[in-house]
């Protein structure tokens, strides 16, 4: 298959490109390099089955051209990272809403199957034991950037679902929970690359809030395998799937593990949310996915534990020091 990946130079997208190429597919990566990085795909450039297209999903002509040449679309281009969303809300909304509309419109024009990556942010403040795909969303005011982001992702989901329902477009929706691994940048807020960078420099590790909030971190390699399986499964169309780990850890404990694994002397420092983000910022207290649906359909199962993931990120960042 020739496959288009929007946001193809991003962290998850570049791992997906590696995986698809290893499995005999051709990949066209579309990226405007706003947050994606050339270095993520540098090793693929010049390969016979890889094409990099510098362009934006906001440009309908570019999207038309690349979608028209591919048999499947992984739509991963999006504004990501809580810092980015808080600091550039308009740009984030345009990318996430208008960009997705253009991608779905073109996929529908050519009848090309599409998988869109949504986010666990969809569930907002719902802190259930295990978030199931049908669970309620609990959101604050849409005037707060974080909830605006959640709304934008919900619109992506509604668009994909409605194209499937009304037009028969084969569309799969995936809600990604915290996905981590090498090539993820800390520049937009992601906690693991930030903690590792701080630990390696023996600088204070900045835990936002009191550190009791929990997350589950899944290795990117486990996620991309599931993305590839889902887009090929006819029973996935018109449905939404959670993907993520259910191994829950508090952010305070995460800081301790990173410090331990890095052999660092960093102190662990608490930073108030309003200092880290903005006045009135609300964090999710916990976020644990129920991934039964993806397990039952495509055998999804995380295989890389938290310490191993952290070691891989430490290894990568140590090389760059
Ligand atoms: N976080 C932190 N220090 C940082 C960056 C993030 O304590 O330097 C916290 C953040 O407030 C959140 C958790 O780590 O509670 C995960 O943050 P991330 O941005 O990686 O993902 P998300 O908030 O989307 O789950």
GROMACS .gro file of C-alpha atoms and ligand atoms in nm:
model
  346
    1UNK     CA    1   0.000   0.000   0.000
    2UNK     CA    2   0.103   0.360  -0.049
    3UNK     CA    3   0.016   0.539   0.271
    4UNK     CA    4  -0.010   0.908   0.357
    5UNK     CA    5   0.085   1.023   0.706
    6UNK     CA    6  -0.014   1.380   0.784
    7UNK     CA    7   0.217   1.537   1.038
    8UNK     CA    8   0.463   1.279   0.908
    9UNK     CA    9   0.769   1.434   1.074
   10UNK     CA   10   0.612   1.426   1.418
   11UNK     CA   11   0.713   1.198   1.701
   12UNK     CA   12   0.446   0.926   1.669
   13UNK     CA   13   0.415   0.969   1.291
   14UNK     CA   14   0.785   0.909   1.229
   15UNK     CA   15   0.773   0.585   1.428
   16UNK     CA   16   0.466   0.486   1.228
   17UNK     CA   17   0.656   0.558   0.906
   18UNK     CA   18   0.943   0.334   1.024
   19UNK     CA   19   0.699   0.054   1.104
   20UNK     CA   20   0.507   0.079   0.775
   21UNK     CA   21   0.828   0.088   0.569
   22UNK     CA   22   0.962  -0.216   0.755
   23UNK     CA   23   0.641  -0.394   0.662
   24UNK     CA   24   0.673  -0.329   0.290
   25UNK     CA   25   0.452  -0.024   0.246
   26UNK     CA   26   0.537   0.307   0.077
   27UNK     CA   27   0.501   0.622   0.283
   28UNK     CA   28   0.426   0.981   0.188
   29UNK     CA   29   0.486   1.209   0.486
   30UNK     CA   30   0.321   1.552   0.477
   31UNK     CA   31   0.445   1.801   0.734
   32UNK     CA   32   0.484   2.178   0.758
   33UNK     CA   33   0.760   2.133   1.020
   34UNK     CA   34   0.579   2.363   1.263
   35UNK     CA   35   0.624   2.112   1.543
   36UNK     CA   36   0.740   1.810   1.345
   37UNK     CA   37   1.117   1.780   1.308
   38UNK     CA   38   1.320   1.710   1.001
   39UNK     CA   39   1.558   1.506   1.214
   40UNK     CA   40   1.277   1.257   1.292
   41UNK     CA   41   1.264   1.144   0.929
   42UNK     CA   42   1.617   1.224   0.817
   43UNK     CA   43   1.713   0.857   0.823
   44UNK     CA   44   1.429   0.781   0.579
   45UNK     CA   45   1.505   1.050   0.321
   46UNK     CA   46   1.633   0.915  -0.008
   47UNK     CA   47   1.482   0.571   0.055
   48UNK     CA   48   1.296   0.430  -0.247
   49UNK     CA   49   0.963   0.400  -0.064
   50UNK     CA   50   0.965   0.723   0.131
   51UNK     CA   51   0.861   1.067   0.015
   52UNK     CA   52   0.863   1.381   0.226
   53UNK     CA   53   0.627   1.662   0.126
   54UNK     CA   54   0.677   1.998   0.295
   55UNK     CA   55   0.329   2.147   0.325
   56UNK     CA   56   0.034   2.217   0.547
   57UNK     CA   57  -0.294   2.033   0.594
   58UNK     CA   58  -0.449   2.379   0.576
   59UNK     CA   59  -0.363   2.391   0.205
   60UNK     CA   60  -0.642   2.204   0.017
   61UNK     CA   61  -0.441   2.169  -0.307
   62UNK     CA   62  -0.148   2.005  -0.135
   63UNK     CA   63  -0.378   1.773   0.059
   64UNK     CA   64  -0.571   1.687  -0.257
   65UNK     CA   65  -0.249   1.590  -0.434
   66UNK     CA   66  -0.113   1.364  -0.162
   67UNK     CA   67  -0.443   1.199  -0.067
   68UNK     CA   68  -0.513   1.134  -0.435
   69UNK     CA   69  -0.189   0.937  -0.464
   70UNK     CA   70  -0.240   0.713  -0.158
   71UNK     CA   71  -0.457   0.418  -0.056
   72UNK     CA   72  -0.476   0.499   0.313
   73UNK     CA   73  -0.441   0.812   0.525
   74UNK     CA   74  -0.315   0.832   0.880
   75UNK     CA   75  -0.419   1.176   0.994
   76UNK     CA   76  -0.177   1.262   1.274
   77UNK     CA   77  -0.112   1.631   1.198
   78UNK     CA   78  -0.233   1.830   1.495
   79UNK     CA   79  -0.136   2.092   1.746
   80UNK     CA   80  -0.006   1.887   2.037
   81UNK     CA   81   0.132   1.955   2.380
   82UNK     CA   82  -0.039   2.143   2.658
   83UNK     CA   83   0.214   2.429   2.649
   84UNK     CA   84   0.157   2.484   2.276
   85UNK     CA   85  -0.219   2.477   2.313
   86UNK     CA   86  -0.213   2.726   2.598
   87UNK     CA   87   0.034   2.960   2.426
   88UNK     CA   88  -0.103   2.947   2.070
   89UNK     CA   89  -0.476   2.875   2.098
   90UNK     CA   90  -0.583   3.016   1.759
   91UNK     CA   91  -0.318   2.829   1.563
   92UNK     CA   92  -0.407   2.510   1.752
   93UNK     CA   93  -0.776   2.545   1.672
   94UNK     CA   94  -0.718   2.615   1.302
   95UNK     CA   95  -0.489   2.312   1.263
   96UNK     CA   96  -0.713   2.080   1.457
   97UNK     CA   97  -1.048   2.184   1.312
   98UNK     CA   98  -0.998   2.332   0.964
   99UNK     CA   99  -0.704   2.105   0.884
  100UNK     CA  100  -0.898   1.791   0.971
  101UNK     CA  101  -1.199   1.906   0.773
  102UNK     CA  102  -0.979   1.939   0.463
  103UNK     CA  103  -0.819   1.596   0.517
  104UNK     CA  104  -1.157   1.420   0.559
  105UNK     CA  105  -1.305   1.605   0.261
  106UNK     CA  106  -1.021   1.486   0.037
  107UNK     CA  107  -1.026   1.133   0.176
  108UNK     CA  108  -1.397   1.124   0.098
  109UNK     CA  109  -1.340   1.262  -0.254
  110UNK     CA  110  -1.108   0.970  -0.334
  111UNK     CA  111  -1.282   0.712  -0.111
  112UNK     CA  112  -0.955   0.664   0.078
  113UNK     CA  113  -0.965   0.496   0.418
  114UNK     CA  114  -0.857   0.721   0.700
  115UNK     CA  115  -0.749   0.684   1.060
  116UNK     CA  116  -0.756   0.994   1.279
  117UNK     CA  117  -0.572   1.024   1.607
  118UNK     CA  118  -0.784   1.189   1.870
  119UNK     CA  119  -0.684   1.222   2.233
  120UNK     CA  120  -0.759   1.114   2.588
  121UNK     CA  121  -0.824   1.487   2.644
  122UNK     CA  122  -1.169   1.399   2.508
  123UNK     CA  123  -1.265   1.263   2.853
  124UNK     CA  124  -1.165   1.587   3.025
  125UNK     CA  125  -1.197   1.565   3.401
  126UNK     CA  126  -1.363   1.224   3.407
  127UNK     CA  127  -1.143   1.036   3.655
  128UNK     CA  128  -1.308   0.693   3.636
  129UNK     CA  129  -1.110   0.390   3.718
  130UNK     CA  130  -1.086   0.293   3.355
  131UNK     CA  131  -1.204   0.524   3.083
  132UNK     CA  132  -1.416   0.336   2.833
  133UNK     CA  133  -1.481   0.468   2.483
  134UNK     CA  134  -1.849   0.529   2.566
  135UNK     CA  135  -1.783   0.716   2.890
  136UNK     CA  136  -1.904   1.070   2.944
  137UNK     CA  137  -1.691   1.374   2.882
  138UNK     CA  138  -1.656   1.610   3.179
  139UNK     CA  139  -1.529   1.947   3.063
  140UNK     CA  140  -1.485   2.295   3.199
  141UNK     CA  141  -1.556   2.616   3.010
  142UNK     CA  142  -1.462   2.615   2.639
  143UNK     CA  143  -1.298   2.952   2.707
  144UNK     CA  144  -1.017   2.765   2.882
  145UNK     CA  145  -0.758   2.654   2.628
  146UNK     CA  146  -0.739   2.298   2.750
  147UNK     CA  147  -1.112   2.240   2.713
  148UNK     CA  148  -1.110   2.420   2.379
  149UNK     CA  149  -0.853   2.163   2.265
  150UNK     CA  150  -1.079   1.883   2.386
  151UNK     CA  151  -1.368   2.036   2.190
  152UNK     CA  152  -1.154   2.061   1.876
  153UNK     CA  153  -1.063   1.693   1.903
  154UNK     CA  154  -1.430   1.607   1.955
  155UNK     CA  155  -1.512   1.790   1.632
  156UNK     CA  156  -1.247   1.579   1.453
  157UNK     CA  157  -1.414   1.267   1.588
  158UNK     CA  158  -1.762   1.384   1.488
  159UNK     CA  159  -1.640   1.467   1.137
  160UNK     CA  160  -1.474   1.128   1.090
  161UNK     CA  161  -1.774   0.945   1.231
  162UNK     CA  162  -2.022   1.140   1.022
  163UNK     CA  163  -1.826   1.088   0.701
  164UNK     CA  164  -1.843   0.716   0.776
  165UNK     CA  165  -2.213   0.718   0.866
  166UNK     CA  166  -2.340   0.945   0.593
  167UNK     CA  167  -2.096   0.885   0.309
  168UNK     CA  168  -1.962   0.540   0.391
  169UNK     CA  169  -1.603   0.666   0.422
  170UNK     CA  170  -1.394   0.396   0.596
  171UNK     CA  171  -1.283   0.602   0.898
  172UNK     CA  172  -1.130   0.488   1.227
  173UNK     CA  173  -1.092   0.707   1.535
  174UNK     CA  174  -0.819   0.643   1.791
  175UNK     CA  175  -0.792   0.816   2.129
  176UNK     CA  176  -0.427   0.820   2.224
  177UNK     CA  177  -0.337   0.828   2.590
  178UNK     CA  178   0.011   0.944   2.697
  179UNK     CA  179   0.245   0.806   2.432
  180UNK     CA  180   0.618   0.828   2.488
  181UNK     CA  181   0.956   0.720   2.360
  182UNK     CA  182   1.261   0.849   2.175
  183UNK     CA  183   1.212   1.150   1.940
  184UNK     CA  184   0.944   1.304   2.161
  185UNK     CA  185   1.035   1.665   2.233
  186UNK     CA  186   0.981   1.832   2.568
  187UNK     CA  187   0.939   2.168   2.395
  188UNK     CA  188   0.558   2.159   2.408
  189UNK     CA  189   0.517   2.031   2.761
  190UNK     CA  190   0.553   1.651   2.749
  191UNK     CA  191   0.667   1.536   3.086
  192UNK     CA  192   0.907   1.245   3.021
  193UNK     CA  193   1.149   1.419   2.781
  194UNK     CA  194   1.145   1.721   3.014
  195UNK     CA  195   1.219   1.521   3.328
  196UNK     CA  196   1.496   1.326   3.153
  197UNK     CA  197   1.660   1.645   3.022
  198UNK     CA  198   1.646   1.801   3.369
  199UNK     CA  199   1.782   1.487   3.537
  200UNK     CA  200   2.071   1.450   3.293
  201UNK     CA  201   2.176   1.810   3.360
  202UNK     CA  202   2.131   1.767   3.736
  203UNK     CA  203   1.886   2.057   3.724
  204UNK     CA  204   1.569   2.062   3.937
  205UNK     CA  205   1.300   1.825   3.809
  206UNK     CA  206   0.987   2.038   3.784
  207UNK     CA  207   0.678   1.857   3.909
  208UNK     CA  208   0.368   2.065   3.838
  209UNK     CA  209   0.112   2.087   4.116
  210UNK     CA  210   0.161   1.849   4.410
  211UNK     CA  211   0.260   1.555   4.189
  212UNK     CA  212  -0.029   1.333   4.302
  213UNK     CA  213  -0.185   1.344   3.954
  214UNK     CA  214  -0.139   1.013   3.772
  215UNK     CA  215  -0.082   0.909   3.413
  216UNK     CA  216  -0.018   0.585   3.224
  217UNK     CA  217   0.267   0.597   2.973
  218UNK     CA  218   0.268   0.373   2.668
  219UNK     CA  219   0.563   0.302   2.440
  220UNK     CA  220   0.524   0.454   2.095
  221UNK     CA  221   0.623   0.127   1.924
  222UNK     CA  222   0.323  -0.049   2.078
  223UNK     CA  223   0.095   0.231   1.962
  224UNK     CA  224   0.207   0.240   1.598
  225UNK     CA  225   0.162  -0.135   1.557
  226UNK     CA  226  -0.199  -0.098   1.671
  227UNK     CA  227  -0.259   0.201   1.440
  228UNK     CA  228  -0.142  -0.004   1.142
  229UNK     CA  229  -0.362  -0.300   1.241
  230UNK     CA  230  -0.670  -0.085   1.301
  231UNK     CA  231  -0.670   0.089   0.962
  232UNK     CA  232  -0.664  -0.251   0.792
  233UNK     CA  233  -0.948  -0.401   0.996
  234UNK     CA  234  -1.290  -0.360   0.833
  235UNK     CA  235  -1.464  -0.389   1.172
  236UNK     CA  236  -1.277  -0.081   1.294
  237UNK     CA  237  -1.454   0.163   1.062
  238UNK     CA  238  -1.704   0.399   1.223
  239UNK     CA  239  -1.567   0.315   1.568
  240UNK     CA  240  -1.345   0.475   1.829
  241UNK     CA  241  -1.061   0.298   2.013
  242UNK     CA  242  -0.862   0.393   2.321
  243UNK     CA  243  -0.490   0.315   2.295
  244UNK     CA  244  -0.256   0.344   2.589
  245UNK     CA  245  -0.106   0.170   2.887
  246UNK     CA  246  -0.297   0.105   3.210
  247UNK     CA  247   0.013   0.106   3.429
  248UNK     CA  248  -0.065   0.408   3.648
  249UNK     CA  249   0.207   0.621   3.806
  250UNK     CA  250   0.195   0.953   3.990
  251UNK     CA  251   0.398   1.239   3.844
  252UNK     CA  252   0.593   1.264   4.172
  253UNK     CA  253   0.688   0.895   4.148
  254UNK     CA  254   0.773   0.940   3.782
  255UNK     CA  255   1.020   1.214   3.876
  256UNK     CA  256   1.181   0.980   4.131
  257UNK     CA  257   1.209   0.696   3.878
  258UNK     CA  258   1.364   0.923   3.615
  259UNK     CA  259   1.614   1.054   3.869
  260UNK     CA  260   1.703   0.700   3.974
  261UNK     CA  261   1.741   0.569   3.620
  262UNK     CA  262   1.952   0.869   3.516
  263UNK     CA  263   2.174   0.837   3.826
  264UNK     CA  264   2.103   1.207   3.878
  265UNK     CA  265   2.146   1.441   4.176
  266UNK     CA  266   1.856   1.664   4.071
  267UNK     CA  267   1.623   1.789   4.341
  268UNK     CA  268   1.252   1.745   4.277
  269UNK     CA  269   1.081   2.081   4.280
  270UNK     CA  270   0.708   2.154   4.283
  271UNK     CA  271   0.586   2.429   4.053
  272UNK     CA  272   0.235   2.574   4.086
  273UNK     CA  273   0.009   2.514   3.784
  274UNK     CA  274  -0.058   2.885   3.732
  275UNK     CA  275   0.316   2.943   3.709
  276UNK     CA  276   0.374   2.646   3.477
  277UNK     CA  277   0.076   2.710   3.248
  278UNK     CA  278  -0.168   2.997   3.309
  279UNK     CA  279  -0.404   3.135   3.570
  280UNK     CA  280  -0.700   2.902   3.626
  281UNK     CA  281  -0.529   2.604   3.457
  282UNK     CA  282  -0.691   2.271   3.542
  283UNK     CA  283  -0.499   1.946   3.520
  284UNK     CA  284  -0.644   1.595   3.493
  285UNK     CA  285  -0.608   1.424   3.830
  286UNK     CA  286  -0.584   1.083   3.666
  287UNK     CA  287  -0.624   0.918   3.329
  288UNK     CA  288  -0.638   0.542   3.289
  289UNK     CA  289  -0.770   0.385   2.969
  290UNK     CA  290  -0.983   0.078   2.920
  291UNK     CA  291  -0.831  -0.075   2.606
  292UNK     CA  292  -1.044  -0.390   2.591
  293UNK     CA  293  -1.194  -0.289   2.257
  294UNK     CA  294  -0.857  -0.259   2.079
  295UNK     CA  295  -0.730  -0.574   2.248
  296UNK     CA  296  -1.030  -0.775   2.131
  297UNK     CA  297  -1.017  -0.648   1.773
  298UNK     CA  298  -0.645  -0.630   1.695
  299UNK     CA  299  -0.476  -0.786   2.000
  300UNK     CA  300  -0.345  -0.455   2.136
  301UNK     CA  301  -0.117  -0.508   2.435
  302UNK     CA  302   0.157  -0.278   2.564
  303UNK     CA  303   0.488  -0.466   2.579
  304UNK     CA  304   0.741  -0.211   2.707
  305UNK     CA  305   0.738  -0.112   3.075
  306UNK     CA  306   0.787   0.239   3.215
  307UNK     CA  307   1.146   0.194   3.333
  308UNK     CA  308   1.249   0.050   3.000
  309UNK     CA  309   1.087   0.343   2.817
  310UNK     CA  310   1.268   0.588   3.044
  311UNK     CA  311   1.598   0.411   2.979
  312UNK     CA  312   1.545   0.445   2.603
  313UNK     CA  313   1.476   0.818   2.638
  314UNK     CA  314   1.781   0.862   2.863
  315UNK     CA  315   1.994   0.676   2.608
  316UNK     CA  316   1.872   0.900   2.328
  317UNK     CA  317   1.920   1.225   2.517
  318UNK     CA  318   2.263   1.118   2.649
  319UNK     CA  319   2.383   1.075   2.291
  320UNK     CA  320   2.271   1.428   2.209
  321UNK     CA  321   2.447   1.589   2.508
  322LIG     N1  322   0.416   1.782   3.409
  322LIG     C1  323   0.507   1.814   3.509
  322LIG     N2  324   0.623   1.877   3.475
  322LIG     C2  325   0.656   1.908   3.346
  322LIG     C3  326   0.564   1.875   3.243
  322LIG     C4  327   0.446   1.812   3.278
  322LIG     O1  328   0.482   1.785   3.627
  322LIG     O2  329   0.764   1.965   3.324
  322LIG     C5  330   0.291   1.711   3.445
  322LIG     C6  331   0.165   1.770   3.384
  322LIG     O3  332   0.115   1.877   3.461
  322LIG     C7  333   0.074   1.650   3.385
  322LIG     C8  334   0.169   1.532   3.360
  322LIG     O4  335   0.300   1.579   3.395
  322LIG     O5  336   0.012   1.632   3.510
  322LIG     C9  337   0.171   1.485   3.215
  322LIG     O6  338   0.196   1.596   3.133
  322LIG     P1  339   0.206   1.587   2.975
  322LIG     O7  340   0.205   1.728   2.923
  322LIG     O8  341   0.320   1.500   2.937
  322LIG     O9  342   0.076   1.511   2.930
  322LIG     P2  343  -0.082   1.538   2.961
  322LIG    O10  344  -0.096   1.652   3.054
  322LIG    O11  345  -0.140   1.563   2.828
  322LIG    O12  346  -0.125   1.409   3.022
   0.00000   0.00000   0.00000
